[in-house]
PDB file of C-alpha atoms in Angstrom:
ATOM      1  CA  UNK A   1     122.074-199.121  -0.327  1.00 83.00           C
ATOM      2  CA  UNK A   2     122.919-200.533   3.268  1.00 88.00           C
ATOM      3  CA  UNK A   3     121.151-198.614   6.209  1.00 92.00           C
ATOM      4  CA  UNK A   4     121.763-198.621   9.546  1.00 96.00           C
ATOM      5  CA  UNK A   5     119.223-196.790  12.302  1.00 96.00           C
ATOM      6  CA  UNK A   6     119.786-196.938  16.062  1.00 97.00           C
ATOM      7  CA  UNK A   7     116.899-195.655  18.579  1.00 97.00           C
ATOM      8  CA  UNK A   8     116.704-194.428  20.938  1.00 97.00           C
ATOM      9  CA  UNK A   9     119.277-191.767  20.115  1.00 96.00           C
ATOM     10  CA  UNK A  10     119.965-191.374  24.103  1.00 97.00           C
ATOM     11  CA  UNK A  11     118.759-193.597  26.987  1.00 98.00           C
ATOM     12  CA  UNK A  12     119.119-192.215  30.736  1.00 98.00           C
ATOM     13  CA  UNK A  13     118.712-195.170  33.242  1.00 97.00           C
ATOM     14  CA  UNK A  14     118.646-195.986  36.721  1.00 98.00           C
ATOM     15  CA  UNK A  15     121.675-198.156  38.141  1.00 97.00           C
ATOM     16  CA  UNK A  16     119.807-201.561  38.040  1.00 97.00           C
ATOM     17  CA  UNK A  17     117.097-200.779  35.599  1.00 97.00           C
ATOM     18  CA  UNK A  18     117.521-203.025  32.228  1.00 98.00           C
ATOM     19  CA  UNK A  19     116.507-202.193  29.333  1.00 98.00           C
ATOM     20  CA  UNK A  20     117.184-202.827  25.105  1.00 98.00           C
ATOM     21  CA  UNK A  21     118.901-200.429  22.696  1.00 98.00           C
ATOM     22  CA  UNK A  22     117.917-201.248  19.097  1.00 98.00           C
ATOM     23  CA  UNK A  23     119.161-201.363  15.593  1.00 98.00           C
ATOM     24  CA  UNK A  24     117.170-201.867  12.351  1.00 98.00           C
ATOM     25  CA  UNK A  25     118.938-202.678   9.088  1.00 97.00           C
ATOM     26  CA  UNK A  26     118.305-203.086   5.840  1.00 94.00           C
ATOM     27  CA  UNK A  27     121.249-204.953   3.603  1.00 89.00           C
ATOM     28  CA  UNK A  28     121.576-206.234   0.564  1.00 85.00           C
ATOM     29  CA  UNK A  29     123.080-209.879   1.966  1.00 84.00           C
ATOM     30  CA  UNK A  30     124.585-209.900   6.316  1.00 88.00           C
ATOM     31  CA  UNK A  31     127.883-211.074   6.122  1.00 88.00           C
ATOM     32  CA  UNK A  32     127.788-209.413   9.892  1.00 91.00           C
ATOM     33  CA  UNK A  33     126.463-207.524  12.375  1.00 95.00           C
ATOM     34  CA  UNK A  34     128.407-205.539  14.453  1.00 96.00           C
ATOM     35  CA  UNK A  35     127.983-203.888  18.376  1.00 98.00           C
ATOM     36  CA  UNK A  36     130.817-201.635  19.324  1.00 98.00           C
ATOM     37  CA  UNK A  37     131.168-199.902  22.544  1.00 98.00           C
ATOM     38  CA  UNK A  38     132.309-195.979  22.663  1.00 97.00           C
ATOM     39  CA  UNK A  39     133.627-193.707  25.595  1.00 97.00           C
ATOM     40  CA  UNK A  40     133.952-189.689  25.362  1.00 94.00           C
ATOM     41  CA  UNK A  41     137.208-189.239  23.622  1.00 93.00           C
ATOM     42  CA  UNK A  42     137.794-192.614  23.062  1.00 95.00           C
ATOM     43  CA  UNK A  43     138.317-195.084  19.866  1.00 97.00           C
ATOM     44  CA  UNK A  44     135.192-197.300  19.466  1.00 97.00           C
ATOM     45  CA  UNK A  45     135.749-201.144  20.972  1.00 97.00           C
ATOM     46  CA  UNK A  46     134.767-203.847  19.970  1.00 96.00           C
ATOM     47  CA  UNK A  47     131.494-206.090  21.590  1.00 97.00           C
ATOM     48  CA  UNK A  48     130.307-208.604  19.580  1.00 95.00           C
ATOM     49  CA  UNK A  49     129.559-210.359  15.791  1.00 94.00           C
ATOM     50  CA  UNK A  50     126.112-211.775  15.509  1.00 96.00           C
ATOM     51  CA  UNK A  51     126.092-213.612  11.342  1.00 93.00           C
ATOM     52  CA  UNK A  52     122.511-214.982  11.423  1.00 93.00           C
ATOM     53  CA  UNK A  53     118.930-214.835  12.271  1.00 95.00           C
ATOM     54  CA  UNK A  54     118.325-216.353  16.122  1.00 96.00           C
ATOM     55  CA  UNK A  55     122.115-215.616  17.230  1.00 97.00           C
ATOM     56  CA  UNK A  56     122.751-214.467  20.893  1.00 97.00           C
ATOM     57  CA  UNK A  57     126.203-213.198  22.473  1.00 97.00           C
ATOM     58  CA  UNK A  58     126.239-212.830  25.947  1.00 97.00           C
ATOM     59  CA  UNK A  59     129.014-210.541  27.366  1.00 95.00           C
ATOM     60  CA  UNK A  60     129.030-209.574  31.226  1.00 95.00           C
ATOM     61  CA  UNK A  61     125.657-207.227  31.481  1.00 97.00           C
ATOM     62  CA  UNK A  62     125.053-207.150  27.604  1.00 98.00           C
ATOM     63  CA  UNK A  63     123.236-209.501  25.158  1.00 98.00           C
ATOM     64  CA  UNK A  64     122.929-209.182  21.425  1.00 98.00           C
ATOM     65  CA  UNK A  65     120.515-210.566  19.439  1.00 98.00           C
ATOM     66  CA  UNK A  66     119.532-210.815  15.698  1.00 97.00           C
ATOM     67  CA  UNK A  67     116.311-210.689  13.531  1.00 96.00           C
ATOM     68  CA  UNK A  68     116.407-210.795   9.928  1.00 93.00           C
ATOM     69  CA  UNK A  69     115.552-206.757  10.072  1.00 94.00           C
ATOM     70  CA  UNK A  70     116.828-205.903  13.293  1.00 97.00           C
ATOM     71  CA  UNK A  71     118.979-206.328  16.367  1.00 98.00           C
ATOM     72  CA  UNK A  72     118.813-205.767  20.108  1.00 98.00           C
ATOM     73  CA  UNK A  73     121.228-204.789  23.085  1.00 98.00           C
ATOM     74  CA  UNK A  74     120.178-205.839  25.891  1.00 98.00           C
ATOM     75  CA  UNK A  75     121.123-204.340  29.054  1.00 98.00           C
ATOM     76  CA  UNK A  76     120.585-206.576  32.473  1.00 98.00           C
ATOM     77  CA  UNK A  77     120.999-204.478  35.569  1.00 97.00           C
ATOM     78  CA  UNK A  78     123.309-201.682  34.624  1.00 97.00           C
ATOM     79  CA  UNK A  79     125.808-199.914  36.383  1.00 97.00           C
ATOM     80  CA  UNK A  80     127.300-196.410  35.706  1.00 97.00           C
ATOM     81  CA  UNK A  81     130.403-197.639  34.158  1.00 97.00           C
ATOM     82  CA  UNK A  82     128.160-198.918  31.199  1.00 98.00           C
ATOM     83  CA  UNK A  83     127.739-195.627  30.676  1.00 98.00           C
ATOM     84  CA  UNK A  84     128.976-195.715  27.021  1.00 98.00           C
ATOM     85  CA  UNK A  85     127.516-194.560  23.364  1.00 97.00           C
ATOM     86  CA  UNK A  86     126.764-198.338  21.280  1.00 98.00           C
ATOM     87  CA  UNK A  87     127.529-198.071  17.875  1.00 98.00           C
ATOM     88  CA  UNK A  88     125.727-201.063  15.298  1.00 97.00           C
ATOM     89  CA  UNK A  89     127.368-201.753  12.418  1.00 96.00           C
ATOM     90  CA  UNK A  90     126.710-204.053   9.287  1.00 94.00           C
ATOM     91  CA  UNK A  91     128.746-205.819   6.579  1.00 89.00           C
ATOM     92  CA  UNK A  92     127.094-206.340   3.336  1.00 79.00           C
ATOM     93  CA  UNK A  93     130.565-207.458   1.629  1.00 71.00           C
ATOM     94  CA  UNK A  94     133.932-208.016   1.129  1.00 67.00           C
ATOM     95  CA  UNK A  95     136.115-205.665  -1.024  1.00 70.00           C
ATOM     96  CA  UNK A  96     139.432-207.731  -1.934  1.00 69.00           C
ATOM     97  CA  UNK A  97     139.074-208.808   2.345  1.00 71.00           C
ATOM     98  CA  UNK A  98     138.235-205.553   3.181  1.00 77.00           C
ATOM     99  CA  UNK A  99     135.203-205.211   5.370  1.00 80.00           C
ATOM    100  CA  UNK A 100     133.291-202.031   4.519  1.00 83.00           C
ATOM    101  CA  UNK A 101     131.036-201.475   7.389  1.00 90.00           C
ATOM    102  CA  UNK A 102     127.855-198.705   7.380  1.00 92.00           C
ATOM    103  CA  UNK A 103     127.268-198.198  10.748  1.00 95.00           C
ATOM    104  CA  UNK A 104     124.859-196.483  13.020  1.00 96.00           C
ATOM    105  CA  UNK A 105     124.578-192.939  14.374  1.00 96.00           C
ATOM    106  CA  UNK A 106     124.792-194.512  17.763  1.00 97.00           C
ATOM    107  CA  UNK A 107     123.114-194.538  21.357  1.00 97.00           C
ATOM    108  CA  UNK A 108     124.383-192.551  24.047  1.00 97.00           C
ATOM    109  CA  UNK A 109     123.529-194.604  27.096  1.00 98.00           C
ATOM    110  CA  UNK A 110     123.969-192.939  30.824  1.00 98.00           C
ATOM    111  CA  UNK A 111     123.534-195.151  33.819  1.00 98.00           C
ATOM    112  CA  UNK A 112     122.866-192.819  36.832  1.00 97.00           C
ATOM    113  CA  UNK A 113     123.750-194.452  40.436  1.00 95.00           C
TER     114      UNK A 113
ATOM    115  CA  UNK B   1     150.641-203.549  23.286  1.00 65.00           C
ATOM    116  CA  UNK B   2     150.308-200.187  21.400  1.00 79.00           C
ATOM    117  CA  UNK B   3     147.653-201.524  18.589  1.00 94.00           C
ATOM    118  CA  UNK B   4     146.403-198.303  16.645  1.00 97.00           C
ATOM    119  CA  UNK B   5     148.304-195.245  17.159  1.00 97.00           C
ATOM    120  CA  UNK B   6     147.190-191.761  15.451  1.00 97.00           C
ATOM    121  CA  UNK B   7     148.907-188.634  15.393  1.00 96.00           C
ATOM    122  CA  UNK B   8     148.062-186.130  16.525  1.00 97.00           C
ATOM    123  CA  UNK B   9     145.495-186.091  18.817  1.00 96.00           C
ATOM    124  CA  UNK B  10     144.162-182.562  18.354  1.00 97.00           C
ATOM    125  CA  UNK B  11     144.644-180.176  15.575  1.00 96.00           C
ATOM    126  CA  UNK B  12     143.371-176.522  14.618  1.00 97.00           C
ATOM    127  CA  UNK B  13     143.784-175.228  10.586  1.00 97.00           C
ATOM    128  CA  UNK B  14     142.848-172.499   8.840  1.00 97.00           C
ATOM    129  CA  UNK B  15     140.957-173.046   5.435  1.00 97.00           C
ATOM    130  CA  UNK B  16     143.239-173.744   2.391  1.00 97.00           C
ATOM    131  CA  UNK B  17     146.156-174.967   4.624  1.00 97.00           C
ATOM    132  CA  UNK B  18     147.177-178.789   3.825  1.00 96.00           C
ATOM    133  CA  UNK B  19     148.288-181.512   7.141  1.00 96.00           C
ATOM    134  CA  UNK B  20     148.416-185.257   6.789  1.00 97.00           C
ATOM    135  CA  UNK B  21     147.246-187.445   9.616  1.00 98.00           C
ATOM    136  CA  UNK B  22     149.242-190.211  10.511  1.00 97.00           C
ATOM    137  CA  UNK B  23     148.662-194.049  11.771  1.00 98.00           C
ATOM    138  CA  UNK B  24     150.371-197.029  12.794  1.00 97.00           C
ATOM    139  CA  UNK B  25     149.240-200.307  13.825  1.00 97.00           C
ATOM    140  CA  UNK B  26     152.034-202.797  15.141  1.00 95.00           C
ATOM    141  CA  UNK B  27     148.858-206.056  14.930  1.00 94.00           C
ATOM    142  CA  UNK B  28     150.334-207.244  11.648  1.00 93.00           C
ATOM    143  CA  UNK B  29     147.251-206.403  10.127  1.00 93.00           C
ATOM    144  CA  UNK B  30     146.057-206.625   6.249  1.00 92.00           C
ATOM    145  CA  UNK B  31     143.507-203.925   6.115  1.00 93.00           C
ATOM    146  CA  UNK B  32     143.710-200.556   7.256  1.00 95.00           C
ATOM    147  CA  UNK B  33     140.621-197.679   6.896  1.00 96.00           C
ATOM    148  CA  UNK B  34     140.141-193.649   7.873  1.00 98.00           C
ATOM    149  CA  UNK B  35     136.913-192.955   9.221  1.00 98.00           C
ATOM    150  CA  UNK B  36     135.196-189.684  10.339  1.00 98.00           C
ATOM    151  CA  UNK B  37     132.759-188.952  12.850  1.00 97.00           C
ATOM    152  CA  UNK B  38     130.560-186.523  13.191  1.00 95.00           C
ATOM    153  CA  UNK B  39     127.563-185.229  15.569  1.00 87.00           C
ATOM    154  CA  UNK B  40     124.141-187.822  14.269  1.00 81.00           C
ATOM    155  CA  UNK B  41     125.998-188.706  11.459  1.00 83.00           C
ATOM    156  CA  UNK B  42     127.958-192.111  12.418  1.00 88.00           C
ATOM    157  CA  UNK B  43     131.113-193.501  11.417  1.00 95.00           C
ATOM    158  CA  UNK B  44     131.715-192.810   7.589  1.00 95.00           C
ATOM    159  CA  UNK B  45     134.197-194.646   5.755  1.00 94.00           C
ATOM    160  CA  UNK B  46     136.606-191.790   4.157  1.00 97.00           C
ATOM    161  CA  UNK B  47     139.486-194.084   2.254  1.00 96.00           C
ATOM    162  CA  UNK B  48     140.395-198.210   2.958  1.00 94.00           C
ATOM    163  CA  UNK B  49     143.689-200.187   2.422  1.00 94.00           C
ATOM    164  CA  UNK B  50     142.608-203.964   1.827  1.00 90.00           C
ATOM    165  CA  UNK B  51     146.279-204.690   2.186  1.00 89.00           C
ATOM    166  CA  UNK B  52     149.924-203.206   1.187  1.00 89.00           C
ATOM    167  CA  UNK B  53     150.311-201.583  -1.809  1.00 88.00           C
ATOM    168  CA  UNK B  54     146.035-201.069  -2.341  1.00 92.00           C
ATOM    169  CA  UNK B  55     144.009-198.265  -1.582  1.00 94.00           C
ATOM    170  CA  UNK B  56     140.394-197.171  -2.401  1.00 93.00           C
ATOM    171  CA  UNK B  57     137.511-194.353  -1.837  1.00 93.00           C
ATOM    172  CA  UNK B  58     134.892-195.166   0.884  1.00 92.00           C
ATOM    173  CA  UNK B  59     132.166-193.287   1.214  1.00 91.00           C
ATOM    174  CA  UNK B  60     133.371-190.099   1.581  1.00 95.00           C
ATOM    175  CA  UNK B  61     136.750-189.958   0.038  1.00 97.00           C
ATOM    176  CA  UNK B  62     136.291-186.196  -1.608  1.00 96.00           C
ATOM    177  CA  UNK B  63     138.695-183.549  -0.273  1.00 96.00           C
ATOM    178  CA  UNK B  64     141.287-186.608   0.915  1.00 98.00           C
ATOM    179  CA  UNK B  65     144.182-188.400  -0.156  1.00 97.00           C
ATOM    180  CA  UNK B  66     145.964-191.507   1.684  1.00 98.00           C
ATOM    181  CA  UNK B  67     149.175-193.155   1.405  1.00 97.00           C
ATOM    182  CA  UNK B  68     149.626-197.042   2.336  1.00 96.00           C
ATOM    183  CA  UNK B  69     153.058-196.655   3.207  1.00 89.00           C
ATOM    184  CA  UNK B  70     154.047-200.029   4.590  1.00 95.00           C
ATOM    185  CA  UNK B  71     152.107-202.423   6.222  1.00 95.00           C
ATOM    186  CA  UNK B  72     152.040-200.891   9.418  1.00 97.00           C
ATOM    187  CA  UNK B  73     151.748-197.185   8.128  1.00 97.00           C
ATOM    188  CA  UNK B  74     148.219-195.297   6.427  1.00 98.00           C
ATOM    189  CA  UNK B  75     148.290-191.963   6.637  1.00 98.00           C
ATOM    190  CA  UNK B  76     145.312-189.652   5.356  1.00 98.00           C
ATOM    191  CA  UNK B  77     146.012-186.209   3.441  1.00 98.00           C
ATOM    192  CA  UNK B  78     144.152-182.774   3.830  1.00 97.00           C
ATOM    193  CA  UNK B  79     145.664-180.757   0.768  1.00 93.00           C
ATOM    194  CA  UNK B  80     143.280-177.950   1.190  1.00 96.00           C
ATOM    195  CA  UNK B  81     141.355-178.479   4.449  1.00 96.00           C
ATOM    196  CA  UNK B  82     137.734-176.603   4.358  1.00 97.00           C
ATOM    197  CA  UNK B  83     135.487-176.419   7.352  1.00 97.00           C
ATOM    198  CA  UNK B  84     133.014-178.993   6.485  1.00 96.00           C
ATOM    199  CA  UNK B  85     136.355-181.333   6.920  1.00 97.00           C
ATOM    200  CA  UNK B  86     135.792-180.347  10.671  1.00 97.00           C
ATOM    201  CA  UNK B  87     135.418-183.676  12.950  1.00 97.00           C
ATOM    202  CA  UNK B  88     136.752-186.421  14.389  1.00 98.00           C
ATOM    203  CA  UNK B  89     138.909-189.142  11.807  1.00 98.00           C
ATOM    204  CA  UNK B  90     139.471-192.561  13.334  1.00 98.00           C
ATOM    205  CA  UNK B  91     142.217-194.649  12.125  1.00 98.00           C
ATOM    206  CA  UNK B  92     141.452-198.992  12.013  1.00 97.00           C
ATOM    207  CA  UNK B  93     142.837-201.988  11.516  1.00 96.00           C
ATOM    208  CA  UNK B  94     141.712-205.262  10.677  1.00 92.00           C
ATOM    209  CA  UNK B  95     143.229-208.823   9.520  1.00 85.00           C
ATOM    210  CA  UNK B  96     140.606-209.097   7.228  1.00 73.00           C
ATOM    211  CA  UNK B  97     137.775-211.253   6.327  1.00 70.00           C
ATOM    212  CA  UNK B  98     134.293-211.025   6.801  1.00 67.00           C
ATOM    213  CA  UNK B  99     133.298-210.981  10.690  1.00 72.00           C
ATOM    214  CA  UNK B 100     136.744-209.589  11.824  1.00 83.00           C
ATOM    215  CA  UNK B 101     136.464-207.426  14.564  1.00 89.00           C
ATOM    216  CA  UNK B 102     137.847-203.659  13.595  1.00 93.00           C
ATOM    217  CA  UNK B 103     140.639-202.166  16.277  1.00 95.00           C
ATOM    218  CA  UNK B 104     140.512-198.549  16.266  1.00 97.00           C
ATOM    219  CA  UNK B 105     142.972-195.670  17.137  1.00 97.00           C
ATOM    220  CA  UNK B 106     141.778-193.117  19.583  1.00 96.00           C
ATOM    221  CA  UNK B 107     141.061-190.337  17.383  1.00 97.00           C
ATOM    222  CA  UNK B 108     142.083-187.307  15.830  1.00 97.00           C
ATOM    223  CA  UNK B 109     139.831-183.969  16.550  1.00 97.00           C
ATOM    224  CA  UNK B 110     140.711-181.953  13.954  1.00 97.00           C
ATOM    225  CA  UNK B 111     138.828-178.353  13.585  1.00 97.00           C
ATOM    226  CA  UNK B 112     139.314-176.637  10.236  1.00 97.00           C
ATOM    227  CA  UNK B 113     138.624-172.298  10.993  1.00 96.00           C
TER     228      UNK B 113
END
């Protein structure tokens, strides 16, 4: 069975201070790996897809990166409007081109000014 | 661009009453999916349409029923809400295909009394 595990569950930061939000997976075979963004109230969007072991995505202040067991968020010099919970999600497979995506329980992430 | 549009935004039942949640997407988009949220638990995958005409359980389909209408159309069916069906349901879209980013609606908070 696919399993997804974010930590920390919340992260309270100084405007400036980076730092790394994690995910751990295990999967039967990555056909993805997926970092969404979510605001209060809102619909989660979209970050990046990382396939394979030693990818990076770069994306303003955030950069993804992937391990065969796990992947990091990284976080260069925050500001408050990154303020945001990060969802991490993985695809094991395709159902008839359906993606069927376990995700995390998330990270709430507050940037303080 | 309206993307993914879900009615209503906010809903109150009692227990045994029935209401169908309705979305839209006007992407031109194969795949369509219902997701719930709830506090530590994550996005969980209720029902998925690969494409028009198909629909099948997630991960927790029990208690739901949906309806691929037309392409642009998946609505998801309470017939006898309980209180454990208390949470948030996200509507999605996708063209399909492994790696495809998923564009969500902006939620439906529904609270079941």
């Amino acid at each position: 069975e696919d399993q997804v595990t974010q930590s920390p569950e919340a992260l309270r930061l100084q405007e400036g201070e980076s730092s790394s939000l994690n995910c751990s997976y295990t999967v039967s075979g990555l056909r993805g790996l997926f970092w969404y963004r979510q605001d209060p109230g809102k619909g989660p969007e979209f970050l990046f897809t990382l396939y394979s072991a030693g990818e990076e995505k770069e994306k303003e202040r955030l950069k993804a990166t992937l391990t065969k067991k796990e992947s990091f968020l990284h976080i260069t010099a925050p500001k408050p409007e990154d303020s945001a919970t990060y969802l991490c999600a993985v695809q094991s497979h395709l159902i008839q081109g359906a993606q069927k995506l376990v995700f995390g329980q998330g990270t709430r992430l507050t940037i303080n000014p | 661009n309206a993307g993914v549009t879900q009615t209503p935004k906010f809903q109150v039942l009692k227990t045994g009453q029935s209401m169908t949640l309705q979305c839209a997407q006007d992407m031109n988009h194969n795949s369509m999916y219902w997701y719930r949220q709830d506090p530590g638990m994550g996005l969980r995958l209720i029902y998925y349409s690969a494409s028009e005409g198909t629909t099948d359980k997630g991960e927790v389909p029990n208690g739901y029923n949906v309806s691929r209408l037309n392409k642009r159309e998946f609505s998801l069916r309470l017939e006898s809400a309980a209180p454990s069906q208390t949470s948030v349901y996200f509507c999605a879209s996708t063209t399909g295909g492994a790696g495809e980013k998923l564009f969500f609606g902006s939620g439906t908070q529904l609270s079941v009394l």
